[in-house]
Short mmCIF file of C-alpha atoms and ligand atoms in Angstrom, two decimals:
data_model
loop_
_atom_site.label_atom_id
_atom_site.label_comp_id
_atom_site.label_asym_id
_atom_site.label_seq_id
_atom_site.Cartn_x
_atom_site.Cartn_y
_atom_site.Cartn_z
CA MET N 5 -64.50 -22.00 9.30
CA LEU N 6 -62.07 -23.64 11.05
CA PHE N 7 -58.69 -22.12 10.07
CA LYS N 8 -55.49 -25.00 10.03
CA SER N 9 -52.38 -24.40 10.99
CA LEU N 10 -50.81 -21.00 12.22
CA CYS N 11 -47.39 -22.49 10.50
CA LEU N 12 -48.80 -22.33 6.63
CA ALA N 13 -48.59 -18.45 6.57
CA VAL N 14 -45.78 -17.56 3.88
CA LEU N 15 -45.17 -14.05 5.83
CA THR N 16 -45.37 -11.84 2.86
CA ALA N 17 -44.22 -7.99 3.68
CA LEU N 18 -47.44 -5.58 3.11
CA ALA N 19 -46.89 -2.42 2.99
CA ALA N 20 -50.59 -0.62 3.63
CA ALA N 21 -52.67 1.78 5.03
CA THR N 22 -53.88 -0.38 7.45
CA TYR N 23 -57.51 0.03 9.34
CA PRO N 24 -58.18 1.17 13.15
CA ILE N 25 -58.52 -1.68 15.66
CA GLU N 26 -58.99 -2.38 18.89
CA LEU N 27 -59.91 -5.52 21.14
CA VAL N 28 -63.75 -6.10 22.51
CA TYR N 29 -62.89 -9.52 23.53
CA GLN N 30 -60.83 -12.15 24.23
CA TYR N 31 -62.14 -15.97 25.56
CA PRO N 32 -59.30 -16.51 28.68
CA ASN N 33 -56.82 -18.98 27.50
CA THR N 34 -56.80 -20.58 30.12
CA GLU N 35 -60.79 -22.14 29.01
CA TYR N 36 -59.41 -21.93 24.63
CA GLN N 37 -62.88 -21.22 23.32
CA ASN N 38 -62.76 -20.86 18.98
CA ILE N 39 -65.32 -18.95 17.29
CA GLU N 40 -66.21 -19.66 14.19
CA ASN N 41 -69.10 -16.85 13.40
CA VAL N 42 -70.63 -13.78 13.97
CA ALA N 43 -73.78 -12.00 13.58
CA VAL N 44 -75.36 -9.04 14.28
CA ARG N 45 -78.94 -8.42 16.29
CA SER N 46 -81.22 -5.53 15.56
CA ASN N 47 -80.34 -4.53 19.58
CA GLY N 48 -76.70 -4.66 18.38
CA GLN N 49 -75.86 -7.15 20.46
CA LEU N 50 -73.14 -10.25 19.06
CA LEU N 51 -74.40 -13.04 18.54
CA LEU N 52 -70.95 -15.73 18.34
CA THR N 53 -70.99 -19.81 17.32
CA LEU N 54 -69.05 -21.52 19.06
CA VAL N 55 -67.53 -25.22 17.83
CA THR N 56 -65.98 -25.76 21.17
CA GLY N 57 -69.51 -27.43 22.46
CA ALA N 58 -72.67 -25.54 20.23
CA ARG N 59 -73.09 -22.64 22.01
CA LEU N 60 -74.23 -19.59 20.92
CA VAL N 61 -73.41 -16.37 22.96
CA GLN N 62 -74.73 -13.46 23.13
CA LEU N 63 -71.87 -10.28 23.94
CA ASN N 64 -73.28 -6.93 24.44
CA PRO N 65 -69.74 -4.48 22.66
CA ALA N 66 -70.55 -1.37 25.06
CA ASN N 67 -70.15 -4.20 27.85
CA PRO N 68 -68.75 -6.89 26.76
CA ILE N 69 -68.99 -9.65 29.66
CA PRO N 70 -70.17 -12.99 27.68
CA GLU N 71 -73.20 -14.90 28.27
CA ASP N 72 -74.41 -18.87 26.86
CA ILE N 73 -77.68 -17.70 25.82
CA VAL N 74 -78.38 -21.12 23.67
CA THR N 75 -76.39 -24.99 24.34
CA VAL N 76 -77.72 -26.71 20.88
CA VAL N 77 -77.81 -30.62 22.39
CA GLY N 78 -76.99 -33.05 19.73
CA PRO N 79 -73.61 -31.95 17.88
CA GLN N 80 -70.25 -30.96 18.76
CA SER N 81 -70.05 -27.43 16.84
CA ILE N 82 -72.55 -24.81 15.32
CA ILE N 83 -70.97 -22.72 12.76
CA GLY N 84 -72.81 -20.55 10.02
CA ILE N 85 -75.79 -17.81 11.36
CA ALA N 86 -78.78 -16.00 9.35
CA GLU N 87 -80.62 -14.26 10.85
CA VAL N 88 -84.41 -14.92 8.92
CA GLU N 89 -86.65 -12.52 10.77
CA HIS N 90 -86.91 -10.17 13.79
CA ASP N 91 -84.59 -12.31 16.15
CA VAL N 92 -85.34 -15.64 14.69
CA PHE N 93 -81.61 -16.81 13.93
CA VAL N 94 -81.02 -20.87 12.22
CA VAL N 95 -77.40 -21.81 12.76
CA SER N 96 -76.28 -25.09 11.17
CA ALA N 97 -74.43 -27.95 12.76
CA GLY N 98 -72.45 -30.84 12.76
CA ASN N 99 -68.87 -32.98 13.90
CA PHE N 100 -65.46 -31.74 13.26
CA SER N 101 -62.49 -33.61 13.27
CA PHE N 102 -59.71 -32.04 14.34
CA GLY N 103 -55.70 -32.79 14.77
CA PRO N 104 -52.23 -34.04 12.90
CA GLN N 105 -54.09 -37.44 11.50
CA VAL N 106 -56.56 -34.87 9.36
CA ILE N 107 -54.88 -33.60 5.95
CA GLY N 108 -55.36 -29.88 6.58
CA GLY N 109 -55.84 -30.04 10.40
CA VAL N 110 -59.11 -30.50 10.71
CA ALA N 111 -62.65 -31.96 8.19
CA GLY N 112 -66.32 -32.18 8.59
CA VAL N 113 -67.53 -35.72 10.12
CA PRO N 114 -69.30 -36.99 6.94
CA GLY N 115 -73.42 -37.02 8.22
CA THR N 116 -73.81 -34.91 11.44
CA GLY N 117 -74.98 -31.48 9.61
CA ALA N 118 -77.90 -30.46 10.62
CA VAL N 119 -79.62 -26.80 10.97
CA TYR N 120 -82.08 -25.64 13.84
CA SER N 121 -83.48 -22.88 14.21
CA ILE N 122 -82.95 -19.95 17.55
CA ASP N 123 -85.46 -17.86 18.75
CA LEU N 124 -84.46 -15.21 20.75
CA ASN N 125 -87.88 -13.69 20.73
CA GLU N 126 -88.53 -15.61 23.23
CA THR N 127 -86.81 -16.18 26.74
CA PRO N 128 -85.47 -18.67 27.98
CA ALA N 129 -84.20 -18.73 23.56
CA LYS N 130 -86.59 -21.76 21.30
CA VAL N 131 -84.63 -23.86 19.68
CA ASP N 132 -86.07 -25.88 17.32
CA LEU N 133 -84.41 -28.88 15.34
CA ILE N 134 -85.30 -27.45 11.09
CA THR N 135 -83.70 -30.63 9.63
CA GLU N 136 -80.70 -33.18 9.59
CA ILE N 137 -78.71 -33.08 6.29
CA PRO N 138 -77.14 -37.19 6.43
CA GLU N 139 -75.85 -37.01 2.58
CA SER N 140 -74.04 -33.21 4.41
CA GLY N 141 -70.07 -33.13 4.34
CA ALA N 142 -69.17 -30.51 6.56
CA LEU N 143 -72.44 -27.77 7.05
CA ASN N 144 -71.13 -24.21 7.00
CA GLY N 145 -71.86 -20.92 5.95
CA VAL N 146 -75.40 -19.57 5.67
CA ALA N 147 -77.47 -17.18 4.29
CA LYS N 148 -81.47 -16.47 4.31
CA LEU N 149 -82.50 -15.91 0.60
CA PRO N 150 -84.72 -13.36 0.04
CA GLY N 151 -88.69 -13.29 -0.65
CA CYS N 152 -88.95 -17.29 0.67
CA ASP N 153 -88.89 -18.95 4.17
CA SER N 154 -85.14 -20.59 2.78
CA VAL N 155 -81.69 -20.60 3.36
CA LEU N 156 -78.11 -21.89 1.57
CA ILE N 157 -75.67 -22.97 3.24
CA ALA N 158 -73.00 -23.86 1.86
CA ASP N 159 -71.13 -27.73 2.42
CA SER N 160 -67.49 -26.58 2.87
CA GLY N 161 -66.86 -30.65 2.44
CA LEU N 162 -69.21 -31.37 -0.58
CA GLY N 163 -68.25 -28.96 -2.63
CA ALA N 164 -71.83 -27.74 -2.39
CA VAL N 165 -74.53 -25.76 -1.96
CA TRP N 166 -77.59 -26.87 0.58
CA LYS N 167 -81.50 -25.44 0.25
CA VAL N 168 -82.89 -25.80 3.31
CA ASN N 169 -86.94 -24.28 4.46
CA TYR N 170 -86.32 -23.29 7.29
CA LYS N 171 -90.47 -23.36 8.20
CA THR N 172 -91.05 -27.50 6.84
CA GLY N 173 -87.09 -28.98 7.14
CA ASP N 174 -87.17 -29.92 3.29
CA TYR N 175 -83.76 -29.23 1.79
CA LYS N 176 -81.87 -29.85 -1.60
CA THR N 177 -79.21 -29.34 -3.49
CA ALA N 178 -78.98 -25.34 -4.69
CA LEU N 179 -75.68 -25.65 -6.82
CA SER N 180 -72.71 -27.46 -6.74
CA ALA N 181 -69.02 -26.24 -9.06
CA PRO N 182 -65.71 -27.08 -9.18
CA GLU N 183 -64.96 -23.69 -7.69
CA PHE N 184 -66.81 -24.80 -4.92
CA ALA N 185 -64.80 -28.26 -4.37
CA PRO N 186 -62.56 -28.72 -0.94
CA VAL N 187 -59.15 -29.81 -2.47
CA PRO N 188 -58.62 -33.33 -0.45
CA GLU N 189 -55.24 -33.87 -0.49
CA PHE N 190 -54.18 -30.52 1.23
CA PHE N 191 -57.22 -29.34 3.21
CA GLN N 192 -60.31 -30.61 3.71
CA LEU N 193 -63.20 -27.54 3.36
CA GLY N 194 -64.19 -25.88 0.37
CA ILE N 195 -67.34 -22.57 0.17
CA ASN N 196 -67.26 -21.05 3.37
CA GLY N 197 -68.82 -18.01 3.91
CA ILE N 198 -72.05 -17.31 1.79
CA ARG N 199 -73.49 -13.72 1.78
CA ILE N 200 -76.03 -12.39 -0.44
CA PRO N 201 -76.11 -8.62 -0.60
CA GLU N 202 -78.05 -7.65 -2.83
CA LYS N 203 -80.94 -10.84 -4.56
CA GLY N 204 -79.86 -11.98 -7.21
CA VAL N 205 -76.45 -12.22 -6.26
CA LEU N 206 -74.41 -14.99 -4.45
CA LEU N 207 -71.15 -14.53 -2.72
CA TRP N 208 -68.49 -17.19 -1.49
CA THR N 209 -64.90 -18.32 -0.53
CA ASN N 210 -62.94 -20.89 -0.99
CA SER N 211 -61.31 -21.50 1.72
CA ALA N 212 -58.82 -24.45 0.41
CA GLN N 213 -58.88 -22.94 -3.29
CA ALA N 214 -58.12 -19.38 -1.86
CA THR N 215 -60.55 -17.99 -3.79
CA TYR N 216 -63.69 -15.66 -4.13
CA GLY N 217 -66.46 -15.11 -6.24
CA VAL N 218 -69.68 -14.83 -6.71
CA VAL N 219 -72.66 -16.69 -8.28
CA TYR N 220 -75.76 -14.76 -10.04
CA ILE N 221 -78.42 -17.39 -8.63
CA ASP N 222 -82.61 -16.88 -9.61
CA GLU N 223 -84.93 -16.20 -6.92
CA TYR N 224 -85.07 -20.63 -6.17
CA GLY N 225 -81.21 -20.40 -5.17
CA SER N 226 -80.16 -21.56 -8.24
CA ALA N 227 -77.14 -20.82 -10.34
CA ALA N 228 -78.93 -18.15 -13.54
CA GLY N 229 -75.23 -17.89 -14.84
CA GLY N 230 -71.36 -19.51 -14.35
CA VAL N 231 -69.24 -19.24 -11.20
CA GLN N 232 -66.71 -16.98 -11.14
CA VAL N 233 -63.02 -16.18 -9.04
CA VAL N 234 -63.48 -12.78 -8.61
CA ALA N 235 -60.24 -12.66 -5.94
CA THR N 236 -57.24 -14.92 -4.36
CA ALA N 237 -56.26 -14.93 -1.24
CA PRO N 238 -52.61 -14.35 -1.02
CA ASN N 239 -50.28 -16.52 -1.38
CA GLY N 240 -50.03 -19.12 2.74
CA THR N 241 -53.44 -17.39 2.77
CA ASN N 242 -57.08 -19.02 3.29
CA PHE N 243 -60.32 -16.73 2.54
CA ASP N 244 -62.92 -17.28 5.56
CA ASP N 245 -66.14 -16.16 6.33
CA PHE N 246 -67.29 -12.54 4.67
CA ALA N 247 -68.92 -9.71 5.54
CA VAL N 248 -70.20 -7.68 2.56
CA LYS N 249 -71.10 -3.06 2.34
CA GLU N 250 -71.55 -1.53 -0.76
CA GLY N 251 -70.20 -4.36 -2.81
CA ALA N 252 -66.84 -4.77 -0.62
CA ALA N 253 -66.27 -7.94 0.68
CA TYR N 254 -63.85 -7.61 4.65
CA ILE N 255 -63.10 -11.18 4.53
CA ALA N 256 -61.77 -12.88 7.13
CA THR N 257 -57.77 -14.64 6.80
CA SER N 258 -56.47 -17.36 8.15
CA PRO N 259 -53.33 -16.85 9.50
CA ASN N 260 -54.01 -13.28 10.58
CA ALA N 261 -55.77 -10.71 8.88
CA VAL N 262 -58.97 -8.84 6.89
CA TYR N 263 -58.72 -8.52 3.57
CA LYS N 264 -60.87 -5.51 1.33
CA VAL N 265 -62.26 -7.20 -1.66
CA PRO N 266 -64.35 -4.26 -3.78
CA TYR N 267 -65.81 -5.20 -6.69
CA ASP N 268 -62.58 -4.85 -8.74
CA GLY N 269 -61.63 -7.98 -7.55
CA SER N 270 -58.16 -5.88 -5.45
CA VAL N 271 -56.52 -7.46 -2.63
CA GLN N 272 -56.57 -4.71 -0.09
CA LEU N 273 -55.13 -5.63 2.95
CA ILE N 274 -56.76 -3.90 6.84
CA ALA N 275 -55.93 -4.47 9.57
CA GLY N 276 -53.09 -7.28 11.01
CA GLY N 277 -50.84 -9.86 7.44
CA GLY N 278 -47.68 -9.76 7.56
CA ASP N 279 -46.18 -10.67 10.94
CA ASP N 280 -48.53 -9.52 13.19
CA MET N 281 -50.31 -11.47 15.71
CA THR N 282 -53.17 -9.10 16.38
CA LEU N 283 -55.88 -11.63 14.85
CA ALA N 284 -54.69 -15.11 15.90
CA GLY N 285 -56.48 -17.17 13.16
CA PRO N 286 -59.69 -15.22 11.61
CA THR N 287 -62.87 -16.50 11.34
CA SER N 288 -66.06 -14.37 10.29
CA ALA N 289 -66.90 -10.56 10.17
CA ALA N 290 -70.18 -8.42 10.03
CA PHE N 291 -71.06 -5.18 10.25
CA SER N 292 -73.35 -2.90 12.33
CA LYS N 293 -76.55 -1.28 12.03
CA ASP N 294 -75.24 1.38 11.27
CA GLY N 295 -72.10 0.27 9.30
CA CYS N 296 -69.06 1.37 10.47
CA THR N 297 -68.03 -1.18 12.36
CA LEU N 298 -66.77 -4.22 11.26
CA TYR N 299 -66.66 -6.54 13.72
CA VAL N 300 -64.68 -10.19 13.81
CA THR N 301 -64.60 -13.18 15.14
CA THR N 302 -61.21 -16.12 15.25
CA GLY N 303 -60.83 -19.34 16.52
CA GLY N 304 -57.49 -18.50 18.29
CA ALA N 305 -55.65 -21.95 18.30
CA GLY N 306 -55.75 -25.14 20.33
CA GLY N 307 -53.05 -26.90 21.44
CA PRO N 308 -50.16 -27.16 25.29
CA MET N 309 -50.78 -23.70 24.83
CA PRO N 310 -53.54 -21.86 23.15
CA ILE N 311 -54.83 -19.06 22.53
CA SER N 312 -58.60 -18.17 22.74
CA GLY N 313 -61.08 -16.94 20.20
CA GLN N 314 -61.47 -13.44 19.52
CA VAL N 315 -63.49 -10.46 19.28
CA PHE N 316 -62.39 -6.86 17.51
CA ALA N 317 -63.88 -4.25 16.36
CA ILE N 318 -62.48 -2.20 13.00
CA ASP N 319 -62.88 1.60 11.78
CA VAL N 320 -63.87 0.61 8.52
CA CYS N 321 -65.61 4.69 8.57
CA ALA N 322 -62.57 6.15 8.38
CA TYR N 323 -61.91 5.25 5.28
CA GLY N 324 -64.87 4.99 3.68
CA LYS N 325 -65.65 6.29 0.09
CA LYS N 326 -68.93 4.66 -1.98
CA GLU N 327 -67.85 1.80 -3.86
CA LYS N 328 -69.48 0.21 -6.68
CA ARG N 329 -72.23 -2.69 -6.10
CA TRP N 330 -72.74 -6.09 -6.95
CA THR N 331 -76.67 -6.20 -8.43
CA ALA N 332 -77.95 -8.99 -10.97
C1 NAG O 419 -71.21 -35.17 17.18
O1 NAG O 419 -71.04 -34.67 18.83
C2 NAG O 419 -71.66 -35.21 19.60
C3 NAG O 419 -71.31 -34.31 20.77
O2 NAG O 419 -70.06 -34.24 21.06
C4 NAG O 419 -71.72 -37.02 19.60
O3 NAG O 419 -72.41 -37.09 21.11
C5 NAG O 419 -71.67 -37.80 19.09
O4 NAG O 419 -71.85 -39.60 18.82
C6 NAG O 419 -70.70 -37.50 17.81
N1 NAG O 419 -71.40 -37.90 16.64
C7 NAG O 419 -70.52 -38.72 16.04
C8 NAG O 419 -71.14 -39.40 14.22
O5 NAG O 419 -69.25 -38.02 15.59
C1 NAG O 420 -46.35 -19.90 -1.95
O1 NAG O 420 -46.35 -20.35 -1.57
C2 NAG O 420 -45.41 -21.79 -0.88
C3 NAG O 420 -46.04 -22.65 0.35
O2 NAG O 420 -45.98 -21.62 1.00
C4 NAG O 420 -44.21 -21.53 -2.20
O3 NAG O 420 -43.74 -22.41 -2.71
C5 NAG O 420 -44.28 -20.79 -3.47
O4 NAG O 420 -42.90 -20.40 -4.34
C6 NAG O 420 -45.49 -19.49 -3.16
N1 NAG O 420 -45.37 -18.93 -5.11
C7 NAG O 420 -45.63 -17.91 -4.78
C8 NAG O 420 -45.71 -16.61 -5.86
O5 NAG O 420 -44.96 -16.78 -3.95
#
C-alpha cells in the first residue's frame, strides 16, 4: 500500500527483541522512488513494483543494482504482484491521487484499475493486458487462487476482492465485507494485502481499519465462512502487505515497523517500531526461497526532502521455531 503520513505515528515504546536486519538497497533520495510490492523469483532475484512510474524492477540481493525490466504503458502505478506460472507474474495497476487535499494523503482514482501479465520466460519480458476493471476503486494485493487460472485481487477503494481469470480476462466480485472497507473520513485504502498460504485460507490486511484477519474460501474464491479479525495494529500504525511462513504473517506496518502475527493473534515487533527511523514506510514483505530471509520494501516519503524506497533483509531463522499453521 501507499502509506500516508509519518507524522501520524503514535510512537509507542515497545520493548522487544528485534531480528537481525540489513539494508539491501535504497534508491537515491535525489530521485524519489516509492516501492510498493515485492516478489521473489525462483532464481532468487527480487521483483519490485514501483508506484512511481508503473515499472517492474529486478534486484539481485547479492549484487543490488536495480534493473528496469518492464514499464507498463498506460497506468500511473503497478501495485500488487503474484506468480501464476513459472516466471509469469500477474500485476495489478491503476492511478492514485496523493497530497494534502486527499483525505489520508492517498486514494485510488476510481475506474483506472487494470490487470496485466508479465512473462519473464521471454526476452524482453512480454507484457499483456489481461483486462481493465472500470468498476474498480483501487486495485491492490494479488494472490493466485490454487487449482485454477485465476487470481484474487484486493480492491482497497471498494472494500472487496475481485476474481480475475488471467487466461480469459473474465472478472467478477468474489468477496465483499465490512471488514474489508476503507474508512472514508480517515483513510481511503481498506483491504490491502492478501495471501493464500494454504488452499481454502485467505489472509488479509485492512490499512484503514488497521486489522489483519482470515476468511475461509471455497475453490472458486468465494467465502466459505465469516470474515474474522485476528489482530489489530498497535495504535497509530497501519498494516500493509505481508508474507506468511508457518502460519505466521510478517506484516509491513506503516510508519516504521514489521510485526509478526502468529496463528494465536499476538502482535510481535520484529523490526523497527518506536522512534526507530530505519524503515521508511514499510509496504510489503516476501520470503527468500529457503524461508530464512524476509525481504521488506518501503515506500519512503515524497515531498521537498524525499526519502526513497528501500529494500531490507531480515534474518528470521535466527529465532526459528515451529508454528501452528492455518488449515481449512
Ligand atoms: C492515469 O495515469 C496515466 C499515466 O500517468 C494517465 O495517462 C491517465 O490519463 C490517468 N488516467 C486517469 C483517469 O487519471
Ligand atoms: C490512540 O491514538 C489516538 C490518536 O492518535 C489517541 O487519541 C488515543 O488515545 C490512542 N489510544 C490509546 C489506547 O493509546
